[in-house]
CSV table of C-alpha atoms in Angstrom, one decimal:
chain,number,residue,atom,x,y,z
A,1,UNK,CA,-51.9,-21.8,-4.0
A,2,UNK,CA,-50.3,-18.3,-2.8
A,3,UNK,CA,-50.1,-15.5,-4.6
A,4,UNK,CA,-47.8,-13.8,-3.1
A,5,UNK,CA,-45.1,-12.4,-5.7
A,6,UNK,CA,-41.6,-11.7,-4.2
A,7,UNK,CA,-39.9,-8.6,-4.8
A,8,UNK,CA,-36.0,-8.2,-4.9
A,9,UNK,CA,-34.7,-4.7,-5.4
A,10,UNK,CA,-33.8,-1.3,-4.4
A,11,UNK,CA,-35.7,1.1,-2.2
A,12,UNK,CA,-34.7,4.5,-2.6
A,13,UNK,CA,-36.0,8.1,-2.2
A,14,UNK,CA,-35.2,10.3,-5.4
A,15,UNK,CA,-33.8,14.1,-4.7
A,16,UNK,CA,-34.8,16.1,-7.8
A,17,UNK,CA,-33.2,19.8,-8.1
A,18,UNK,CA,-34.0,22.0,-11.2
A,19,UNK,CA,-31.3,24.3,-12.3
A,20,UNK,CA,-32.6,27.6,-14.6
A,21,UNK,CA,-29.9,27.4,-17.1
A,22,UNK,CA,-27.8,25.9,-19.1
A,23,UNK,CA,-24.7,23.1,-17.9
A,24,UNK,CA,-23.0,24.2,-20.9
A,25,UNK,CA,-23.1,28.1,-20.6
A,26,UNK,CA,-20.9,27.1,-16.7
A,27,UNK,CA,-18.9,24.3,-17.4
A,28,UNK,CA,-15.9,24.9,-19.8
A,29,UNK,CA,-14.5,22.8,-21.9
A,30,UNK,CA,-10.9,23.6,-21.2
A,31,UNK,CA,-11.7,23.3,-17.7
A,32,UNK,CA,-13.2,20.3,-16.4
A,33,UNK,CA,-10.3,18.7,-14.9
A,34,UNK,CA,-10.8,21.5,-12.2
A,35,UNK,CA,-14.4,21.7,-11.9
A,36,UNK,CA,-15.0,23.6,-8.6
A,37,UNK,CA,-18.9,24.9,-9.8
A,38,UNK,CA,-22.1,25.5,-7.2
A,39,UNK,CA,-25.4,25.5,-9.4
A,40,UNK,CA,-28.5,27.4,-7.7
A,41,UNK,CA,-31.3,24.9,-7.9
A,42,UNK,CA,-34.9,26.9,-6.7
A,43,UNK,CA,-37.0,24.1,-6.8
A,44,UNK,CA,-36.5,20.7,-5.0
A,45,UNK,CA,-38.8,17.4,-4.6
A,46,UNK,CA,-38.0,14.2,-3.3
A,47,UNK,CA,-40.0,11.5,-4.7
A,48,UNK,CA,-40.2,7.8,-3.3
A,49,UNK,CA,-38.5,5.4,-5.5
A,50,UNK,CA,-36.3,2.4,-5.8
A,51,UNK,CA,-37.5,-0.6,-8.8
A,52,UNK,CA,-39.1,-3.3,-5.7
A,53,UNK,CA,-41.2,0.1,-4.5
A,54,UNK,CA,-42.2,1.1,-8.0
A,55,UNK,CA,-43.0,-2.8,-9.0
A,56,UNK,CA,-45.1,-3.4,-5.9
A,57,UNK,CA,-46.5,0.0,-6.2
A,58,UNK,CA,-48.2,-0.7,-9.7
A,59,UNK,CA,-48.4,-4.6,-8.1
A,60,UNK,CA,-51.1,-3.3,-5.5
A,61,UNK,CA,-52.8,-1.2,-7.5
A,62,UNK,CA,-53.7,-4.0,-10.2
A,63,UNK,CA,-55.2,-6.3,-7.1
A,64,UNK,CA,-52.0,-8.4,-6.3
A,65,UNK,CA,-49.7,-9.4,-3.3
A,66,UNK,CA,-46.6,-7.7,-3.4
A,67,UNK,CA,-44.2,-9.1,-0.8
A,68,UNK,CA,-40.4,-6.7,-1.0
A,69,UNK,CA,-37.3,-8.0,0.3
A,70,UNK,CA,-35.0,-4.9,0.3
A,71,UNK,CA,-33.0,-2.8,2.9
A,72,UNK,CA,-33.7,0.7,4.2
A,73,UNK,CA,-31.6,2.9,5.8
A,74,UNK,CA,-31.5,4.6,9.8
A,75,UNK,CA,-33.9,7.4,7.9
A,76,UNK,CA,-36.5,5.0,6.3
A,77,UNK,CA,-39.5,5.7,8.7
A,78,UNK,CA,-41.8,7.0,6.3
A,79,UNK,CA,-41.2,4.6,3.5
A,80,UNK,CA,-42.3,2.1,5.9
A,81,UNK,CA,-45.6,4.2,6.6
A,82,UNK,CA,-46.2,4.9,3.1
A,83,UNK,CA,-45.9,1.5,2.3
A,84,UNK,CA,-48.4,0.4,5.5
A,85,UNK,CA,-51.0,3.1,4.4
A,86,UNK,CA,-51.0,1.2,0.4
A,87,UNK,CA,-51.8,-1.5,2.5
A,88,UNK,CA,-48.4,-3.1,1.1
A,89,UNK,CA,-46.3,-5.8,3.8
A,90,UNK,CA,-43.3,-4.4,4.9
A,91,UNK,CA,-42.3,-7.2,6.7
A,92,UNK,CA,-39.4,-8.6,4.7
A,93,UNK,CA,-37.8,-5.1,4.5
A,94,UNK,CA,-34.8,-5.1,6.9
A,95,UNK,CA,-33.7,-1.6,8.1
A,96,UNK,CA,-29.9,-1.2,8.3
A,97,UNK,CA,-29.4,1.4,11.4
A,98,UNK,CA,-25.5,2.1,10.0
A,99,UNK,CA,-26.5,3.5,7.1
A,100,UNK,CA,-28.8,5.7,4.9
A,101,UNK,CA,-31.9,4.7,2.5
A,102,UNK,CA,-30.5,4.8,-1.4
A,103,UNK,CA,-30.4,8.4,-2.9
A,104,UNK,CA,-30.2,9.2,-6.1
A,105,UNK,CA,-29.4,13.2,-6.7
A,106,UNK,CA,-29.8,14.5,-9.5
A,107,UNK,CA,-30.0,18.1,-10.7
A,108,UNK,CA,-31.3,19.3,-14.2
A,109,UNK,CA,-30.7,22.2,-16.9
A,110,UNK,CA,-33.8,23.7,-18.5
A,111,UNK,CA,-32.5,21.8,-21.7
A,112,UNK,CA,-32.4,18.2,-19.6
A,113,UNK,CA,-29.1,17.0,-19.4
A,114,UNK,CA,-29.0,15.9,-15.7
A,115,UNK,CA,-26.2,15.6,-13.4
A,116,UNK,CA,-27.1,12.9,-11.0
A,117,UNK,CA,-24.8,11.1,-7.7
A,118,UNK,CA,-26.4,8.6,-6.5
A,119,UNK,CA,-25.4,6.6,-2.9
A,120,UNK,CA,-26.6,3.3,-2.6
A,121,UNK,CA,-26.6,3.3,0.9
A,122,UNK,CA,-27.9,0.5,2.6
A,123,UNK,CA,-28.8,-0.7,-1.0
A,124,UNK,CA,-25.3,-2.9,-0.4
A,125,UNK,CA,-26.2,-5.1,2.3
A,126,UNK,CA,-29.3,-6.4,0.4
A,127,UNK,CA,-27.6,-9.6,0.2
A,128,UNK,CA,-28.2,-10.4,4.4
A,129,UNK,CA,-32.2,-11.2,4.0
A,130,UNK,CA,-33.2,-14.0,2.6
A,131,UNK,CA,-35.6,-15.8,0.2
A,132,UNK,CA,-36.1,-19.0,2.8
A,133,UNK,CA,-37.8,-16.6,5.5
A,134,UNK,CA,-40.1,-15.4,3.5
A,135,UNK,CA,-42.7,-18.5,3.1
A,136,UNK,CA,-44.8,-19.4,0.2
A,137,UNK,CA,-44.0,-17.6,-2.8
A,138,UNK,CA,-46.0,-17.7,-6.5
A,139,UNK,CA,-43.2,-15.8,-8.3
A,140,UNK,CA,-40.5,-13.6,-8.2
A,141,UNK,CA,-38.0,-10.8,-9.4
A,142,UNK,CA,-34.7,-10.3,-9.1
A,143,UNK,CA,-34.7,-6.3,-10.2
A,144,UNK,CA,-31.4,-3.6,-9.5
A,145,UNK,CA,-30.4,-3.8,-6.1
A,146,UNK,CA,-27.0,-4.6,-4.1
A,147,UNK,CA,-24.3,-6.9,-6.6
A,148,UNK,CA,-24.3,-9.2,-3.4
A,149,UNK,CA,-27.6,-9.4,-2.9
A,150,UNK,CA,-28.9,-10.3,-6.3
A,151,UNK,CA,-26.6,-12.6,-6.9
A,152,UNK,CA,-27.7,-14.3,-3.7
A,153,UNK,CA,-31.0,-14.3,-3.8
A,154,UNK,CA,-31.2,-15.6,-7.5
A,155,UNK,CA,-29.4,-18.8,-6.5
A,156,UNK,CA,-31.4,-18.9,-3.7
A,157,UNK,CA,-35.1,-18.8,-5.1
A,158,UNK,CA,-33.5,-21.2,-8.0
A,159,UNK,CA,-32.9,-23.5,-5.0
A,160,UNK,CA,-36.4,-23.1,-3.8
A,161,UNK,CA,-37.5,-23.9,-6.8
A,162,UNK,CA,-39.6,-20.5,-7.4
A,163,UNK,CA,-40.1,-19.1,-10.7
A,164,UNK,CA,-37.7,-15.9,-11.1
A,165,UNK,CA,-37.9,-12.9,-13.4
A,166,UNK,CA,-34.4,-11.6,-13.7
A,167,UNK,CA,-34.8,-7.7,-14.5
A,168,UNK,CA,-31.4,-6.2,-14.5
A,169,UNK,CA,-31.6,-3.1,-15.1
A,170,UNK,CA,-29.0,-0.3,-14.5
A,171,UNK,CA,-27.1,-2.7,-12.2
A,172,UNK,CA,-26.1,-4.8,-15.6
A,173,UNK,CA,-22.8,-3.2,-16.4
A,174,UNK,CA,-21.8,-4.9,-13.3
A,175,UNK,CA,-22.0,-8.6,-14.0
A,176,UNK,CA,-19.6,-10.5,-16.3
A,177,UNK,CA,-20.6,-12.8,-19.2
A,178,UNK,CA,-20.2,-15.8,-16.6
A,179,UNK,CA,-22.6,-14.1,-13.8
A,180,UNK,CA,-24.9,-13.1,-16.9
A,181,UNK,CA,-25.2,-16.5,-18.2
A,182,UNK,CA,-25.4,-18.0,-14.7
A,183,UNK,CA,-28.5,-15.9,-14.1
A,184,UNK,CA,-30.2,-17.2,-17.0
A,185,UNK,CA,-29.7,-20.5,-16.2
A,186,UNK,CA,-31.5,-19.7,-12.8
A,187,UNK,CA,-34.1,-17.6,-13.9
A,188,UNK,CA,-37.6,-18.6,-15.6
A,189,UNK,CA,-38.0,-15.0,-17.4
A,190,UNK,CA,-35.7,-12.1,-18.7
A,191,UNK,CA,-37.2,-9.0,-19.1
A,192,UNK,CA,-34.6,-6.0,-20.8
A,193,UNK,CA,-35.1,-3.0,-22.8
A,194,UNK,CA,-33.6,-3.4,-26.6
A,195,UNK,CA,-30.1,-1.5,-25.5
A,196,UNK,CA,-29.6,-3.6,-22.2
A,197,UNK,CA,-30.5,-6.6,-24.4
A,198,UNK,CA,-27.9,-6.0,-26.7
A,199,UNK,CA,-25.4,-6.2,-23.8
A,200,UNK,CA,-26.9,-9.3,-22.5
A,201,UNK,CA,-26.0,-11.0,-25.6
A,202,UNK,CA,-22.5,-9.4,-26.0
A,203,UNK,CA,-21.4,-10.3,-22.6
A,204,UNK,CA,-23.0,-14.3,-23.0
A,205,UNK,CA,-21.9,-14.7,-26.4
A,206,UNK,CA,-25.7,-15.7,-26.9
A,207,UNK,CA,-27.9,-15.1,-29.5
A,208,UNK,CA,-31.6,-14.3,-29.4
A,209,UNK,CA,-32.4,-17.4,-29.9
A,210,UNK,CA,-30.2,-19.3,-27.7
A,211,UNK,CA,-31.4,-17.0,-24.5
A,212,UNK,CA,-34.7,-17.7,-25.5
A,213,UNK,CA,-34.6,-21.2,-25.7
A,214,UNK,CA,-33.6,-21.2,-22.2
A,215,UNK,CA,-36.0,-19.4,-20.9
A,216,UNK,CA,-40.1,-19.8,-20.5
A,217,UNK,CA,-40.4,-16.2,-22.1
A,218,UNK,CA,-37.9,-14.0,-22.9
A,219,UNK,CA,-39.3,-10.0,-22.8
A,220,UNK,CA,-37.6,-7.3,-24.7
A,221,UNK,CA,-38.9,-4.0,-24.2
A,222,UNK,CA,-38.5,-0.9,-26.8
A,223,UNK,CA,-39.9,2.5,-25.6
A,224,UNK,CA,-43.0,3.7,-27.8
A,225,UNK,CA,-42.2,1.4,-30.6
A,226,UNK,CA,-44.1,-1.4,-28.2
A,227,UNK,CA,-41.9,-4.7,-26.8
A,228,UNK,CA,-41.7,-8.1,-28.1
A,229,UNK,CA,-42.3,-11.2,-25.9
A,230,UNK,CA,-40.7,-14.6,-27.2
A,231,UNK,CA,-41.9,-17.7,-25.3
A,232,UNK,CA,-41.9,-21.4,-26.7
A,233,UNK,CA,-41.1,-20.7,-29.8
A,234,UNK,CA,-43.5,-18.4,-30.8
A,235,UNK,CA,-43.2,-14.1,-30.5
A,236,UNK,CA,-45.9,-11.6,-29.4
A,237,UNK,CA,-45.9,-8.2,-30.5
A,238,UNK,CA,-46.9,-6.1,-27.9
A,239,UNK,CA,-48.2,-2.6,-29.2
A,240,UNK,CA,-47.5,0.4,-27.1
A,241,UNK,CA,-50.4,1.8,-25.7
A,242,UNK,CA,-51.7,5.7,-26.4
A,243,UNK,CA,-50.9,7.8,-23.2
A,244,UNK,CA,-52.8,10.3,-21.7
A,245,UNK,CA,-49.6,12.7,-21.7
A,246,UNK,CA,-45.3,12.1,-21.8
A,247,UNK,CA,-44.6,13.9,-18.6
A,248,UNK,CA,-42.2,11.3,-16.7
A,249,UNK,CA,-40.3,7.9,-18.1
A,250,UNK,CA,-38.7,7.4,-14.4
A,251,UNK,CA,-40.4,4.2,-13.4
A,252,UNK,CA,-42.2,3.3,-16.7
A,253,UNK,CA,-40.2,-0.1,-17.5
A,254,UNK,CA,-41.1,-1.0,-13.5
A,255,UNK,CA,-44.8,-0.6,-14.1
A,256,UNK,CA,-44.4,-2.7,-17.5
A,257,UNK,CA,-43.0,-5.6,-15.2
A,258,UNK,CA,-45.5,-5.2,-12.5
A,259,UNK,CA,-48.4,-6.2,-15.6
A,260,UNK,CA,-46.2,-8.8,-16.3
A,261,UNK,CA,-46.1,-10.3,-12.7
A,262,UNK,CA,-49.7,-9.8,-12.3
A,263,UNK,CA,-50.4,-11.9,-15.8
A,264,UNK,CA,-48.1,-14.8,-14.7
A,265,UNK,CA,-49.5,-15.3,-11.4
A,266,UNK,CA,-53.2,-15.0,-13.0
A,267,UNK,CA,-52.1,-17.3,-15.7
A,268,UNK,CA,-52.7,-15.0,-18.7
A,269,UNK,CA,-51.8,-15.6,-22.2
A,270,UNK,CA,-48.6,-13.5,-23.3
A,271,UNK,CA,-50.3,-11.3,-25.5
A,272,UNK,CA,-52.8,-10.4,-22.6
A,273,UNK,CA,-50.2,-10.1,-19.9
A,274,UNK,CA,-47.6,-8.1,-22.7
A,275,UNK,CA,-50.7,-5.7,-22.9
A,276,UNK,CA,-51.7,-4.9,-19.5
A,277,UNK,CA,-47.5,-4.2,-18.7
A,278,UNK,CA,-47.7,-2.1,-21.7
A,279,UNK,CA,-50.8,-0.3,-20.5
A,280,UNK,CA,-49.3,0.2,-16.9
A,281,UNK,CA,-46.0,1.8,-18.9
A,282,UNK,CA,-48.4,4.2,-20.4
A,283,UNK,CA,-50.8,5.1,-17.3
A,284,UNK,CA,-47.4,5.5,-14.9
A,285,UNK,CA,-45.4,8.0,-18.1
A,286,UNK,CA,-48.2,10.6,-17.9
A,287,UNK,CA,-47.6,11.3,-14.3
A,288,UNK,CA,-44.2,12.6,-12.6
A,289,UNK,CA,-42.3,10.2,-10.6
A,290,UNK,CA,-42.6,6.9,-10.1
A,291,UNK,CA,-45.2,6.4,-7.5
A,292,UNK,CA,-47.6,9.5,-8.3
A,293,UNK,CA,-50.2,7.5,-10.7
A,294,UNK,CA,-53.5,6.5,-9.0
A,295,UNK,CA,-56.0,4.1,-10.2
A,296,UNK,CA,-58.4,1.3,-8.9
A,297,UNK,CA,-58.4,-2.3,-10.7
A,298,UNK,CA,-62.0,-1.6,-12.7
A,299,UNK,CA,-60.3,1.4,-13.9
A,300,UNK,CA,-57.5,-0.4,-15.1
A,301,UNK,CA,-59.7,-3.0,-16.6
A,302,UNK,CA,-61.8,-0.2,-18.2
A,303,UNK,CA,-58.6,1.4,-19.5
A,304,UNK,CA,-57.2,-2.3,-21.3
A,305,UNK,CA,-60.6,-2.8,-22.8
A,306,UNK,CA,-60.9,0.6,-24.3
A,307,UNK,CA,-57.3,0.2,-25.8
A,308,UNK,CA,-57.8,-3.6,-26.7
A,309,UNK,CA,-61.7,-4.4,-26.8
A,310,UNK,CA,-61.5,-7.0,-24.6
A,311,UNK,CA,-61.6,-7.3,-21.0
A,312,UNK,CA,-58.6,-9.5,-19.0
């Protein structure tokens, strides 16, 4: 059997700017129908980002077979060689010559509010590859990316019959209570944090209980306070593991999901899968950006048997 896990979402490159002062010592109140402001930033980094990149970043590191199915823009050379020297396939990510890779820009204060644009680029035509090309397939997830194309290729892997995570994210405020529901009719897994839950549920008219029920496992997700994984009935508790340092949150809940894809396609319990996403979370926060956290599989393994005396 393949274990190749399929993964739908953005790829993006992340323009961070750091502004030495304060938003609110420029803007004015009274003012900001007329903002006309210029903010000197010294410092600039880009960091590689986008959720499929992060997932199949963390994906490769634990041992596993990422496979993305994403768009990049005219400018997207070096993704695809940072992605060929990981050793991760590139060949289901289509490169749209019209436009530009996804850029989010965001510029800070020295008190962290953040004033971000972000372009989705070629982001929006996600929706022209497709699941069927992509041959045998163990899992997958449908994370933030293009309306179109996650839509699409939800109804498409449900047609294949391939087990589907739906993760969605910041995209969520886009889809109605009829797409939301329709989703999790097609999909095997949710996976939210505890505020996009709470939408989920006011946009279905669901309960808990009733999303759960149609699901194989339904994963909620709440910062350092652990996450909660609900699957035939039964809940795990997933405790949040100790991190080395809080440097960095940007691409923590894609790590979590990339333990979780790893523990379904190497058929581990819940509680063992819920702790080796909760462990990536924590090894991926103490580093800055998404993609910046380095370790080998026995390291990993070392790591989830210090936290949880077992190895898995």
């Amino acid at each position: 059997m393949t274990n190749t896990t399929l993964i739908c979402g953005s790829l993006a490159f992340d323009k961070i700017m750091q502004y030495h002062g304060r938003f609110a010592d420029t803007l004015m109140a009274d003012q900001l129908h007329r903002v006309n402001v210029s903010f000197l930033v010294p410092t600039l980094r880009t960091e590689y980002g986008g959720c499929a990149a992060n997932i199949a970043y963390n994906l490769n590191m634990l041992g596993g077979d990422p496979l993305i199915m994403a768009t990049l823009g005219q400018d997207g050379g070096e993704y695809l060689e940072r992605f060929a020297r990981f050793g991760i396939s590139t060949r289901a990510i289509r490169t749209i010559e019209h436009a530009y890779t996804a850029q989010c820009f965001v510029t800070a204060d020295d008190d962290n509010n953040q004033i971000n644009a972000f372009h989705p680029g070629a982001m929006q035509f996600s929706h022209e590859n497709n699941a069927a090309d992509m041959g045998a397939l163990r899992v997958a997830i449908i994370a933030p990316d293009g309306r179109d194309g996650m839509i699409k290729h939800a109804a498409d892997l449900a047609a294949l019959g391939v087990p589907v995570m739906f993760d969605p994210g910041q995209q969520l405020p886009m889809f109605n209570g009829e797409e939301l529901r329709t989703f999790i009719g097609q999909a095997t897994y949710l996976a939210a944090n505890d505020y996009e839950f709470e939408m989920v549920m006011e946009r279905t008219g669901w309960t808990q209980d009733e999303i759960a029920g149609r699901l194989e496992a339904l994963i909620i997700t709440r910062g350092d306070k652990g996450s909660e994984i609900y699957a035939k009935g039964e809940r795990h508790d997933i405790p949040c593991v100790q991190a080395d340092a809080v440097v960095d949150p940007t691409g923590c809940g894609d790590a979590y999901r990339a333990g979780l894809l790893f523990g379904i396609v190497n058929g581990f319990d819940w509680p063992t899968t819920g702790r080796l996403a909760s462990l990536m979370g924590a090894m991926k926060i103490a580093h800055q950006g998404g993609q910046n956290h380095v370790a080998t599989k026995e390291q990993i393994a070392q790591r989830f048997e210090t936290a949880f005396g077992y190895r898995f």
